[in-house]
Short mmCIF file of C-alpha atoms in Angstrom, two decimals:
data_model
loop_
_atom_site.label_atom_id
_atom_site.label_comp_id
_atom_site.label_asym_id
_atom_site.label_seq_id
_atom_site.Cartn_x
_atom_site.Cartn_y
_atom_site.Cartn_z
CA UNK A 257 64.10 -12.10 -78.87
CA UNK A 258 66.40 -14.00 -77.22
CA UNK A 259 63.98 -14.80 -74.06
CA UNK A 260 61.25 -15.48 -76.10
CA UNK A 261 63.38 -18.26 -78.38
CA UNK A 262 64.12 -19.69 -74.80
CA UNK A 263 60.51 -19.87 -74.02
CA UNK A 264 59.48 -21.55 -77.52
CA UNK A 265 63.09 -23.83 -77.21
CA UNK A 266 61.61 -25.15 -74.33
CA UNK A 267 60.38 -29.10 -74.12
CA UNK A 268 59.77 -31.69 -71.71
CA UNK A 269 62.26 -34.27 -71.93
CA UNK A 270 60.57 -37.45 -71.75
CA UNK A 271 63.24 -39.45 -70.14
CA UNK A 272 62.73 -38.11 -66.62
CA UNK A 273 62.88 -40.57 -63.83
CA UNK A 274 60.77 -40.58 -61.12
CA UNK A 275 62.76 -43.19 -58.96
CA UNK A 276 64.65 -42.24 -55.92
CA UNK A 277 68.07 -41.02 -56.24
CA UNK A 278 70.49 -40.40 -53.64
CA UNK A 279 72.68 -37.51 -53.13
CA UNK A 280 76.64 -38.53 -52.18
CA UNK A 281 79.05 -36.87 -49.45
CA UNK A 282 82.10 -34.90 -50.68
CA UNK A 283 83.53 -37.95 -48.78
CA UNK A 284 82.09 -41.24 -50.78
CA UNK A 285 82.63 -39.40 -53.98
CA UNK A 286 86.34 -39.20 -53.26
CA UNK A 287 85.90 -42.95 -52.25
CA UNK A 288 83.77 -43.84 -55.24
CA UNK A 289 85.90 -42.61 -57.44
CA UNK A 290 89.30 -43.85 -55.77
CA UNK A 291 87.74 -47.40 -55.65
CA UNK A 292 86.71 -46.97 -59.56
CA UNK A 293 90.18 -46.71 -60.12
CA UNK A 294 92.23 -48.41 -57.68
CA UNK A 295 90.09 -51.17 -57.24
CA UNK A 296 88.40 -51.68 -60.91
CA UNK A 297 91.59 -50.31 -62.12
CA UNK A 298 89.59 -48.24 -64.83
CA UNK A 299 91.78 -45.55 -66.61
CA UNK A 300 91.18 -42.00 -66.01
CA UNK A 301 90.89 -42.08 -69.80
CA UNK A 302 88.56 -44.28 -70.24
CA UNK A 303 86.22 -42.76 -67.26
CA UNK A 304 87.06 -38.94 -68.64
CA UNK A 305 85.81 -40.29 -72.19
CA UNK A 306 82.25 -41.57 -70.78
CA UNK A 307 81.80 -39.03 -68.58
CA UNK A 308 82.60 -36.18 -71.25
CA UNK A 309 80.36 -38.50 -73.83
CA UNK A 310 77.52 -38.07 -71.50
CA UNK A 311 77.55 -34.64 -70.86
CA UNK A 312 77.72 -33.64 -74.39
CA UNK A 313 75.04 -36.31 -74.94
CA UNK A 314 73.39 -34.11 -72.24
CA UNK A 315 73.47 -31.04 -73.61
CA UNK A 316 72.51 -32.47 -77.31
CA UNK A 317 69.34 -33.38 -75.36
CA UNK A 318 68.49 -30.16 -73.71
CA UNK A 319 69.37 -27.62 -76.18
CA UNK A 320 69.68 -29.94 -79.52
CA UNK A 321 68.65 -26.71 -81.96
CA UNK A 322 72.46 -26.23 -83.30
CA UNK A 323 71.60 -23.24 -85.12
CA UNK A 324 70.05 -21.70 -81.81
CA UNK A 325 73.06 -23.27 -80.09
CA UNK A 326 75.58 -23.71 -82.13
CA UNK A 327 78.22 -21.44 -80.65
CA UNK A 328 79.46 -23.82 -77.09
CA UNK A 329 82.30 -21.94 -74.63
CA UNK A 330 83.49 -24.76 -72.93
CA UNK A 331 85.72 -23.07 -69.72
CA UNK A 332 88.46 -25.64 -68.73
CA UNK A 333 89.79 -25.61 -65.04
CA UNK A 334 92.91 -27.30 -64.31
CA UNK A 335 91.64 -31.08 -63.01
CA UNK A 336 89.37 -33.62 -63.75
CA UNK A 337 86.46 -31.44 -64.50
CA UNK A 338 88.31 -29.90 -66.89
CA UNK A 339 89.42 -32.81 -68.67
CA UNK A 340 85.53 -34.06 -68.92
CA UNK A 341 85.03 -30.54 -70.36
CA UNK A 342 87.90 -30.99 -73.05
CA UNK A 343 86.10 -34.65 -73.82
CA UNK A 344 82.91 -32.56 -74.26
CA UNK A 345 84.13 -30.30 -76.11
CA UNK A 346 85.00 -32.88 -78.79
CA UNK A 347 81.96 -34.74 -78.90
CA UNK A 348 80.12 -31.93 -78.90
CA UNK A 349 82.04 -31.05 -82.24
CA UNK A 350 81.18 -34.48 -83.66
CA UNK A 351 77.09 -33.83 -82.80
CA UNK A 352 77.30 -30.49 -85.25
CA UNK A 353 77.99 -28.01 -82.70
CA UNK A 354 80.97 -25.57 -83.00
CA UNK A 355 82.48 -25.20 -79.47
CA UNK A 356 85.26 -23.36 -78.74
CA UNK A 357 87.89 -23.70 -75.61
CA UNK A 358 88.82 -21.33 -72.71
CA UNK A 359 91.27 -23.11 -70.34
CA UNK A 360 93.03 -20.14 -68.76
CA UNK A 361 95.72 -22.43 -66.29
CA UNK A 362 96.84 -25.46 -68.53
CA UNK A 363 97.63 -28.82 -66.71
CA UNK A 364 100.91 -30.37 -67.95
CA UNK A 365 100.21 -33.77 -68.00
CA UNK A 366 99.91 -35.97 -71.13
CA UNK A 367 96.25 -36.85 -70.76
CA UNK A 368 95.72 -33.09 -70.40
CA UNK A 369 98.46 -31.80 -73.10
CA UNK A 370 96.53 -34.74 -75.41
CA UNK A 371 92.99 -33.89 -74.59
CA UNK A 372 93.54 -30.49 -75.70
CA UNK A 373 95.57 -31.36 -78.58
CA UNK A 374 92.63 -33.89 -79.83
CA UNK A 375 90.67 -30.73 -79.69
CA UNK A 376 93.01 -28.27 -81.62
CA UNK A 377 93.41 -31.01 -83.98
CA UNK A 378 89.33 -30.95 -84.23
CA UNK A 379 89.34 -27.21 -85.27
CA UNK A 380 88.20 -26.09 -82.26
CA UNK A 381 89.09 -22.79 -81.39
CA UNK A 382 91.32 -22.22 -77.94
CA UNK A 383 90.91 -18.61 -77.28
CA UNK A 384 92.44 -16.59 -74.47
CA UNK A 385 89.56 -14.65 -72.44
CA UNK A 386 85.91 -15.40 -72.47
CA UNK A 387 84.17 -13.29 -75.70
CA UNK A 388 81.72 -10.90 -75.85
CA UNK A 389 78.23 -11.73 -75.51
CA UNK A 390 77.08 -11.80 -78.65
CA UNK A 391 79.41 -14.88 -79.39
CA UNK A 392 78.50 -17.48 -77.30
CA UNK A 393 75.59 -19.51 -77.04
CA UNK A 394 76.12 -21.76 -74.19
CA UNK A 395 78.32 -21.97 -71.79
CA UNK A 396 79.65 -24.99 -70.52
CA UNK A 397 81.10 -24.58 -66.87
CA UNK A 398 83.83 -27.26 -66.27
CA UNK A 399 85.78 -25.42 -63.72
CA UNK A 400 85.75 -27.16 -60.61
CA UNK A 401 85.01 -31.10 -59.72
CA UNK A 402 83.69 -32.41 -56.41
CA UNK A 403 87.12 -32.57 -55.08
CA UNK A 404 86.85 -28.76 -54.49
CA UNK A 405 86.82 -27.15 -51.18
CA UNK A 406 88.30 -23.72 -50.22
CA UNK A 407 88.82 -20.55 -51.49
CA UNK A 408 88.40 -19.81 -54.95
CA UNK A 409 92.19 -18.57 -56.36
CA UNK A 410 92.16 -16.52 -59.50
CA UNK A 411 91.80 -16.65 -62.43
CA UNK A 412 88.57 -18.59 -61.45
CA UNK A 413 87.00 -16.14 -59.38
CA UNK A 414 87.14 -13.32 -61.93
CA UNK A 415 85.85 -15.90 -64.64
CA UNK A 416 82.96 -17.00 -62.60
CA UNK A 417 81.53 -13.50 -62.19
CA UNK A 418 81.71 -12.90 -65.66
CA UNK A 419 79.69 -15.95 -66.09
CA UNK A 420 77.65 -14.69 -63.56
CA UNK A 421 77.06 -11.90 -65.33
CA UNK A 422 76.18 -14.13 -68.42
CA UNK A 423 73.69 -16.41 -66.69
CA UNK A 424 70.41 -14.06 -67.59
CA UNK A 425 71.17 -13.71 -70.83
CA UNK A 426 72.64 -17.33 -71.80
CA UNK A 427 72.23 -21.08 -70.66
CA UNK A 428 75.17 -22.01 -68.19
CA UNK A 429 75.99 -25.94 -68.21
CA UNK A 430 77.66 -26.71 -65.25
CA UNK A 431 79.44 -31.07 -65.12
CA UNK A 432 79.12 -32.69 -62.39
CA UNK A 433 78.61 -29.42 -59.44
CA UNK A 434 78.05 -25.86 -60.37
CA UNK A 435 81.56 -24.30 -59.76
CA UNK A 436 82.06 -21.97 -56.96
CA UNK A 437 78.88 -24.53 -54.90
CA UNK A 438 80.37 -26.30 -51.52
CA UNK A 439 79.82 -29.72 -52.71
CA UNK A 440 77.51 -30.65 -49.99
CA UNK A 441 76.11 -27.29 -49.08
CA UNK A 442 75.20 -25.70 -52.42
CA UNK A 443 75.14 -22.11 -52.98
CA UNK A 444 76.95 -20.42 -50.14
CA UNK A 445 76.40 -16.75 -51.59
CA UNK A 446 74.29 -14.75 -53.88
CA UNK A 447 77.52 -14.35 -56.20
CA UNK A 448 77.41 -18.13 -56.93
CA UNK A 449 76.11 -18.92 -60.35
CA UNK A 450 73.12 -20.63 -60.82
CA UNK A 451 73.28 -22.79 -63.62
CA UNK A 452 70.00 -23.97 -66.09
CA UNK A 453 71.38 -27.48 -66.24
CA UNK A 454 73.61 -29.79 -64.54
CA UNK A 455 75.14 -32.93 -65.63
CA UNK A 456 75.82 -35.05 -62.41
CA UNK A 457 78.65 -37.89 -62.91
CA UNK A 458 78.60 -41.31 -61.73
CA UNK A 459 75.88 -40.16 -58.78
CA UNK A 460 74.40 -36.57 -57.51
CA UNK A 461 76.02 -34.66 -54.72
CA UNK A 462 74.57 -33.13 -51.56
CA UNK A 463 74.89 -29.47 -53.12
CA UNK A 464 72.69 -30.74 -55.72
CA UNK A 465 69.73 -30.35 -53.70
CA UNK A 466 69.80 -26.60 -53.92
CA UNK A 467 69.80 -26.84 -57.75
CA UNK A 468 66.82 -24.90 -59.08
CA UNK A 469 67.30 -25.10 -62.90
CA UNK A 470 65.54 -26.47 -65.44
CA UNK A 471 67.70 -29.34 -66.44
CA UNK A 472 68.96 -31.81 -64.12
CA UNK A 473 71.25 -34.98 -65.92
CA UNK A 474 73.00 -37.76 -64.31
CA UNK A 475 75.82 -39.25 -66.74
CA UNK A 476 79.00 -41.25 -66.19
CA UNK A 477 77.03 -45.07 -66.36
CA UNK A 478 80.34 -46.93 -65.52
CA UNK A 479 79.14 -47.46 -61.92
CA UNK A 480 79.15 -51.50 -61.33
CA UNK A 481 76.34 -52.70 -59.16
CA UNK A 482 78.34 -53.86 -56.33
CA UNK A 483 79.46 -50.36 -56.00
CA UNK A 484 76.16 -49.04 -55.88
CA UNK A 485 75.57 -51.99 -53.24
CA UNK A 486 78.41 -51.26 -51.25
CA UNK A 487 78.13 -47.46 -50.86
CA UNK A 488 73.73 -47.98 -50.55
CA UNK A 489 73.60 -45.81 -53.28
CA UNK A 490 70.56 -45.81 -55.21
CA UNK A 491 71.14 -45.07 -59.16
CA UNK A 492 68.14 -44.65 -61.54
CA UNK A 493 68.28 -46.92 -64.35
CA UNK A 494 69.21 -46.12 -67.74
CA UNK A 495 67.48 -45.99 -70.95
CA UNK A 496 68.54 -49.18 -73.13
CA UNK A 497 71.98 -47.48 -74.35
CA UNK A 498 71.71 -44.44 -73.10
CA UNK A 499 74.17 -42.60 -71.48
CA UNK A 500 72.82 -40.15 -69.70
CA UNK A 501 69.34 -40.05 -67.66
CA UNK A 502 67.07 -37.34 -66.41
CA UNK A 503 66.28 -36.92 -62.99
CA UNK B 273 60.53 -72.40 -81.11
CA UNK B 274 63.74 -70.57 -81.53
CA UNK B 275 63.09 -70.19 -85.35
CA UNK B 276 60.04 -68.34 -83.89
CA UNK B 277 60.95 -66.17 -81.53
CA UNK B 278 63.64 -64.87 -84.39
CA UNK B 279 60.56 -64.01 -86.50
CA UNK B 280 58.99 -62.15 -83.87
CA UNK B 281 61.56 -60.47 -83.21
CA UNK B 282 62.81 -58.72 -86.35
CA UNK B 283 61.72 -55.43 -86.34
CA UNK B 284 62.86 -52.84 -89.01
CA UNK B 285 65.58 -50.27 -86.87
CA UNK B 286 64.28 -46.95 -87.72
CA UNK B 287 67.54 -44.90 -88.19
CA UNK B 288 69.10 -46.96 -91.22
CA UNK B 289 71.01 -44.48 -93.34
CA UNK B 290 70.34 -43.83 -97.48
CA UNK B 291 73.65 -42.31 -97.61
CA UNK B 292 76.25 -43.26 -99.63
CA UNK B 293 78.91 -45.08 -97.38
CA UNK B 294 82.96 -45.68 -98.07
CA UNK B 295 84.52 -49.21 -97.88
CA UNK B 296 87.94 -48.88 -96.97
CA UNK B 297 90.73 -51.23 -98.05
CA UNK B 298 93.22 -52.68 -95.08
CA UNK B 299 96.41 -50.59 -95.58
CA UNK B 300 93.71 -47.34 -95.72
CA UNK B 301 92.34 -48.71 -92.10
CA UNK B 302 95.60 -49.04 -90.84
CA UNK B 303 96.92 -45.53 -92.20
CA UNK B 304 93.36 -43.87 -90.30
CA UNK B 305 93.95 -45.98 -87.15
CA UNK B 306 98.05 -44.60 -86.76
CA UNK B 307 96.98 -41.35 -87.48
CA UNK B 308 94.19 -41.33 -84.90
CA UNK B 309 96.85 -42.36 -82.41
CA UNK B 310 100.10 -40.65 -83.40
CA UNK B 311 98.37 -37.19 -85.31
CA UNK B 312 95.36 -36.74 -83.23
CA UNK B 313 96.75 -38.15 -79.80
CA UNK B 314 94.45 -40.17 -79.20
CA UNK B 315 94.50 -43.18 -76.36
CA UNK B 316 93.70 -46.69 -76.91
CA UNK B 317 91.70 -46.89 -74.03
CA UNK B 318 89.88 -43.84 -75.26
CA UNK B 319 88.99 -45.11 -78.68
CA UNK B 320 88.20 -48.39 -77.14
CA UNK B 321 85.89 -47.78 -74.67
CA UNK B 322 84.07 -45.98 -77.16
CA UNK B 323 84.41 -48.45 -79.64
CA UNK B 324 83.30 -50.75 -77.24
CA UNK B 325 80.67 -48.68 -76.58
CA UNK B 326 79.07 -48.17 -79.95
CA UNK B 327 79.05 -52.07 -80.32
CA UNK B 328 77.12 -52.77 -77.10
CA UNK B 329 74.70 -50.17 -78.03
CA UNK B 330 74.35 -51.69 -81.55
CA UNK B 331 73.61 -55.13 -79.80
CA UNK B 332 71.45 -53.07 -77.50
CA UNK B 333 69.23 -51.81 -80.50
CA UNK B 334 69.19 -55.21 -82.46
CA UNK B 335 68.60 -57.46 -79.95
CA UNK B 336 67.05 -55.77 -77.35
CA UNK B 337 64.75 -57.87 -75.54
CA UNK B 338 67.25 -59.05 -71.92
CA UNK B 339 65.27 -61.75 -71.16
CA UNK B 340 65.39 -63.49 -74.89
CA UNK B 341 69.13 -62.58 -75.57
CA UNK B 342 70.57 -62.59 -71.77
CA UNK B 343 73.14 -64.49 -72.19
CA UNK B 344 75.76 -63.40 -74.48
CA UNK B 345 78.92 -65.16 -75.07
CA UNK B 346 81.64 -62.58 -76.25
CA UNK B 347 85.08 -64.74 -77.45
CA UNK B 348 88.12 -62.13 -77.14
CA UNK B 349 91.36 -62.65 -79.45
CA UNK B 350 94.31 -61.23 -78.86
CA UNK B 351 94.93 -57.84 -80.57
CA UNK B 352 92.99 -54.73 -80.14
CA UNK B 353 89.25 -56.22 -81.35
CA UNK B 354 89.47 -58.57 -78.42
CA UNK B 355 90.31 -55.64 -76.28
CA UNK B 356 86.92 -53.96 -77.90
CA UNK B 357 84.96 -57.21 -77.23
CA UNK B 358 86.17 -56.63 -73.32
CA UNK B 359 84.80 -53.10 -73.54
CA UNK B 360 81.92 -54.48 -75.33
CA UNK B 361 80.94 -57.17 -72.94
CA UNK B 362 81.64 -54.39 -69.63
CA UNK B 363 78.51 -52.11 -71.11
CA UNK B 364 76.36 -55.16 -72.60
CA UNK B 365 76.45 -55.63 -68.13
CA UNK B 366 75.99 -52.56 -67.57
CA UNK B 367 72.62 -52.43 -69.89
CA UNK B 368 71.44 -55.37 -68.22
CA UNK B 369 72.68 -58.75 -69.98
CA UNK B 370 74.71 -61.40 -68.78
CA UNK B 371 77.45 -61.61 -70.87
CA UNK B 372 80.30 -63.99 -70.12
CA UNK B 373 83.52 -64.09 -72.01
CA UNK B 374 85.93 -66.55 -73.21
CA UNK B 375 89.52 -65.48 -73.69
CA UNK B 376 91.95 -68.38 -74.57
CA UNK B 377 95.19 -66.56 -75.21
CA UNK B 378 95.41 -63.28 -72.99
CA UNK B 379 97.58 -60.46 -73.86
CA UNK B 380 100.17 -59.66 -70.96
CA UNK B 381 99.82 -56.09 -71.59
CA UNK B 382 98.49 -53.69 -68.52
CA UNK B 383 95.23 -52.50 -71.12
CA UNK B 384 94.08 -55.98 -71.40
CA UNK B 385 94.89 -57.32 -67.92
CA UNK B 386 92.97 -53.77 -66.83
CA UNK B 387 89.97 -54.52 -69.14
CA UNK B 388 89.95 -58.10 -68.07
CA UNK B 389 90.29 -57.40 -64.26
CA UNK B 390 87.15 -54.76 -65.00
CA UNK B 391 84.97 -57.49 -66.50
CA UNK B 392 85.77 -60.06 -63.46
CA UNK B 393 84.97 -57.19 -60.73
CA UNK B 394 81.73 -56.45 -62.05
CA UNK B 395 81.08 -59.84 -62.28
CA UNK B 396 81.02 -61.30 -65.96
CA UNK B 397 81.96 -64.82 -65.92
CA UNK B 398 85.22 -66.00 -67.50
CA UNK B 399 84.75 -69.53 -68.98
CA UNK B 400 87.53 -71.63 -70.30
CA UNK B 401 85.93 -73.35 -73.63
CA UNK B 402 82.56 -72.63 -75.81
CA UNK B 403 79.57 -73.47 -73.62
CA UNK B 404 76.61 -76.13 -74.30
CA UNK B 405 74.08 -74.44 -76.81
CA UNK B 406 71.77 -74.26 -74.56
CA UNK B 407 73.61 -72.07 -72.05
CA UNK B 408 74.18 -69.20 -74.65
CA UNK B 409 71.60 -67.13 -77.04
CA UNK B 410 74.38 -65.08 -78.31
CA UNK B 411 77.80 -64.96 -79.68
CA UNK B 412 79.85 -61.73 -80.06
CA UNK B 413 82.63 -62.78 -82.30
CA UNK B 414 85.60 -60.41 -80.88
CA UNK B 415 88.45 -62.23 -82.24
CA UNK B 416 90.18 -60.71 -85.37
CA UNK B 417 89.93 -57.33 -86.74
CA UNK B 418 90.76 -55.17 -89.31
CA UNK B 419 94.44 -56.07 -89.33
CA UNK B 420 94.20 -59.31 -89.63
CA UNK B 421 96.08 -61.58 -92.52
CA UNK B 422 97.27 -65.01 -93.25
CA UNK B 423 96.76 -68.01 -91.95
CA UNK B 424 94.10 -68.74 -88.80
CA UNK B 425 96.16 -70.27 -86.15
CA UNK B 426 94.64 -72.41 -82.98
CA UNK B 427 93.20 -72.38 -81.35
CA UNK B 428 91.13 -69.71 -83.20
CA UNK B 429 90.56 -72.48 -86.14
CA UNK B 430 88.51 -74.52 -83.49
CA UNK B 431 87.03 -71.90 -82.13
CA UNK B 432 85.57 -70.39 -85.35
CA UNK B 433 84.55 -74.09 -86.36
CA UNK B 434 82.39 -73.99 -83.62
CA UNK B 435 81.06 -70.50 -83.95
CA UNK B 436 80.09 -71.91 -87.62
CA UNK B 437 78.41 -75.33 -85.80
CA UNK B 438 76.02 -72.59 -84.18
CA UNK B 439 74.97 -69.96 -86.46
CA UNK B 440 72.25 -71.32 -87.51
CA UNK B 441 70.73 -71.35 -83.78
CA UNK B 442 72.33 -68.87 -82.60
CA UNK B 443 73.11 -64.80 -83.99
CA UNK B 444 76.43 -63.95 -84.43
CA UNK B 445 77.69 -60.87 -83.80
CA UNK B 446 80.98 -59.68 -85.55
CA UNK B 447 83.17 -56.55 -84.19
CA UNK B 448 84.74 -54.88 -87.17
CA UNK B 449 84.66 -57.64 -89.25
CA UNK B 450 83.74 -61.31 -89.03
CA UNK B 451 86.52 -62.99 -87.75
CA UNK B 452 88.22 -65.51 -90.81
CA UNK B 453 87.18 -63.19 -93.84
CA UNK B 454 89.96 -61.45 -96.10
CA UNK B 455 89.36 -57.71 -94.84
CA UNK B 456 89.05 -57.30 -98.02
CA UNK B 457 87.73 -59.78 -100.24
CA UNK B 458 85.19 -61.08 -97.78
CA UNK B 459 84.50 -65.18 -96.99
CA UNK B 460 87.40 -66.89 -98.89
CA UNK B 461 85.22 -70.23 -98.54
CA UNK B 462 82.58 -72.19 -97.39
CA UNK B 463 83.50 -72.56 -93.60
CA UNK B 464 83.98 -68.68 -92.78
CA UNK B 465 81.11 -67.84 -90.52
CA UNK B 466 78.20 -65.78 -91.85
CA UNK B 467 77.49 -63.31 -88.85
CA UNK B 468 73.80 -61.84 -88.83
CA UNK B 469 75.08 -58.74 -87.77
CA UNK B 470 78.51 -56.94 -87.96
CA UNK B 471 79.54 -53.32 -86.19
CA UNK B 472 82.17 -51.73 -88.27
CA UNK B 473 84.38 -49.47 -86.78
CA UNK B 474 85.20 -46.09 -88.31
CA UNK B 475 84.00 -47.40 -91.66
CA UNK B 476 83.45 -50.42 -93.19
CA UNK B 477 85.91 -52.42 -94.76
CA UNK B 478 86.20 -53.57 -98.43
CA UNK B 479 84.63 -57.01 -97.18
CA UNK B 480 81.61 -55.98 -95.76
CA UNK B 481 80.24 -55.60 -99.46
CA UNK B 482 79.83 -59.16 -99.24
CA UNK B 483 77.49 -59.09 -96.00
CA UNK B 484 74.50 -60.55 -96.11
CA UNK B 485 73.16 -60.83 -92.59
CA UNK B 486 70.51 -58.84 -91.07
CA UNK B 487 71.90 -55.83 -89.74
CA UNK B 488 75.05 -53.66 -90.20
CA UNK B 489 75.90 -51.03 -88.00
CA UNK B 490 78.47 -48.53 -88.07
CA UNK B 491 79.99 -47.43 -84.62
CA UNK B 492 83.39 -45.65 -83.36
CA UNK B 493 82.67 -42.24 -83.70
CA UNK B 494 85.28 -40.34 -83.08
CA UNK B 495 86.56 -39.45 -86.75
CA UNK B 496 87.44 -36.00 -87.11
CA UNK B 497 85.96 -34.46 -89.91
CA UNK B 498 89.73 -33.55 -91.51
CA UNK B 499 90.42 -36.86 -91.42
CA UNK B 500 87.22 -38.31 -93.75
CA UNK B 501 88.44 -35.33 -96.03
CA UNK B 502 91.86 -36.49 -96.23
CA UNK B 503 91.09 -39.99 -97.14
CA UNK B 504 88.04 -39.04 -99.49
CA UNK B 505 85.88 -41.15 -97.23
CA UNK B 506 81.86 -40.83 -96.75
CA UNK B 507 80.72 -41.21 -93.17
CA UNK B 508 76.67 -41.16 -92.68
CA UNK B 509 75.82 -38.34 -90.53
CA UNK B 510 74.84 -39.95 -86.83
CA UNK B 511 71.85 -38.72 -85.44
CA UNK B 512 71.78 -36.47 -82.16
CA UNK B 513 74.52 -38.35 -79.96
CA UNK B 514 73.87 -41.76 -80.90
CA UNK B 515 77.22 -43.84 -81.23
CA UNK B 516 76.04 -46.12 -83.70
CA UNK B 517 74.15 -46.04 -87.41
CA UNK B 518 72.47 -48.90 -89.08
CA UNK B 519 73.69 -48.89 -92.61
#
């Protein structure tokens, strides 16, 4: 049943770009990012709030059926990705869905202690271990950034098999790099999940190559065109308003 | 010629709501706004980027054609709907105008000195006094907002005197409400400017029942749903994960 409302769910998006699009180091998206802020002195508020916007704008596109969809577990890691996943979270909320909040190692920080306030505040349910099956929907993966290199500590790398375990049977969302990917490398085992969609923020990275879902999203338009110029980055364009593009 | 091109350009916006809308009065904008910040958490610089936000994309949908409406004068005030009107004028770039702002009295706060520094980096012109007609085809009016009472200072008195002298060349857009009318009881007299189109933020205020230009939008969404039951108000719903409604 489930398979064949996948099948029926499914719909071109007519958005997609067809211009080229280039794929950042681990490297320039640390510098990217430091310049946004040191140099444009943007607010990691502000940024967290467009890029959460978008990816919830993302995943209104691709699975927009809230009945079909309605039920969103949004996993929270412990730094920026995890912040964009408490923004999404919210917004999601305000587009009609009814998403709910694991975020097994809390960061105590006041953006982070606010952001998940805003969302308690929003009735959105902060639960303590991922549910059973037959409770979730979707599952929004917003575990690791592309500031992550390593080994993968627990509690992550008992939560990402479970989602693992999930990915057959229910769409996995991953912002900005599939958690548990090398940023530049992709998939470096057959344990790493394999998202359906990906919402890429500010630009794609390397790993993103190896993506073979259905859904592919770049969000986070706050890049200024000297940026762009600087790094020889090429971004599609936008939509009018839109915040979030197909690629 | 101009006249003309205005003609032409009107086009009915598709998504106008037929639901029944709130106005609110001042003190009840004031009570939503402190409880936004001090009872949900929120940030200024989150609410205002995506107030911000919702306004650019409102100017996006009305006046859409760059080439006609490129270059967009936004005038900042002081309090927090200048700080909007920096946001504002940030994304209008980043959808492809050229905005350029005027900002006669800057706020020595880090927000505003951040959202001004953001403008000037990406390259939006800051001018000292209202341009020639011919250098501007429109005017985002960013100056007072919601909480504003009393008596119109300078240079603000000038400024708005010459905001008048163009609006009927020129479209005026308003953020929140057009700057010089009681938030409440609308244009007090004959020399408060008549904006063609106004974005009100959160909800409209008790003076927008005496709007008569083209388009009204509603933008800002980020009211949680407890807080439009608390104060009895009626939001339209927002369709998918657009940030603004025509109303």
């Amino acid at each position: 049943m489930r398979l064949i409302n996948r099948l029926f769910s499914f719909r071109p998006i007519k958005t997609m770009t067809t211009q080229k699009v280039s794929y950042l180091t681990q490297q320039q998206a640390k510098d990217i990012d430091e310049e946004l802020f040191n140099e444009y002195k943007f607010s990691v508020d502000q940024l967290m709030e467009l890029a959460g916007l978008s990816c919830a704008a993302a995943i209104e596109k691709a699975y927009n059926d809230k009945h079909q969809y309605s039920k969103c577990l949004v996993i929270v890691g412990g730094g920026n990705n995890g912040g964009d996943g408490l923004v999404c979270a919210r917004h999601l909320k305000l587009f009609g869905y009814e998403p709910f909040v694991f975020y097994p190692k809390r960061t105590d920080k006041p953006l982070y202690r606010n952001l998940l306030h805003q969302c308690e505040r929003m009735n959105i349910e902060v639960i303590d271990k991922i549910p059973t099956e037959s409770n979730i929907n979707l599952i929004v993966d917003a575990i690791f950034g592309f500031g992550f290199a390593g080994e993968i500590r627990e509690p992550y790398n008992q939560i990402l098999k479970e989602i693992k375990n999930l990915e057959k049977t229910k769409p996995i969302i991953s912002i900005d790099i599939p958690s548990g990917w090398d940023v530049e490398k992709g998939p470096i085992n057959d344990d790493c999940i394999q998202p359906e969609c990906v919402i890429s923020l500010t630009a794609p990275k390397l790993c993103m190559k190896y993506f073979q879902g259905k859904y592919h999203f770049l969000g986070g338009r706050f890049v200024p065109k000297a940026l762009e110029e600087k790094y020889k980055i090429n971004l599609p364009n936008y939509s009018n308003s839109e915040q979030i593009i197909q690629i």
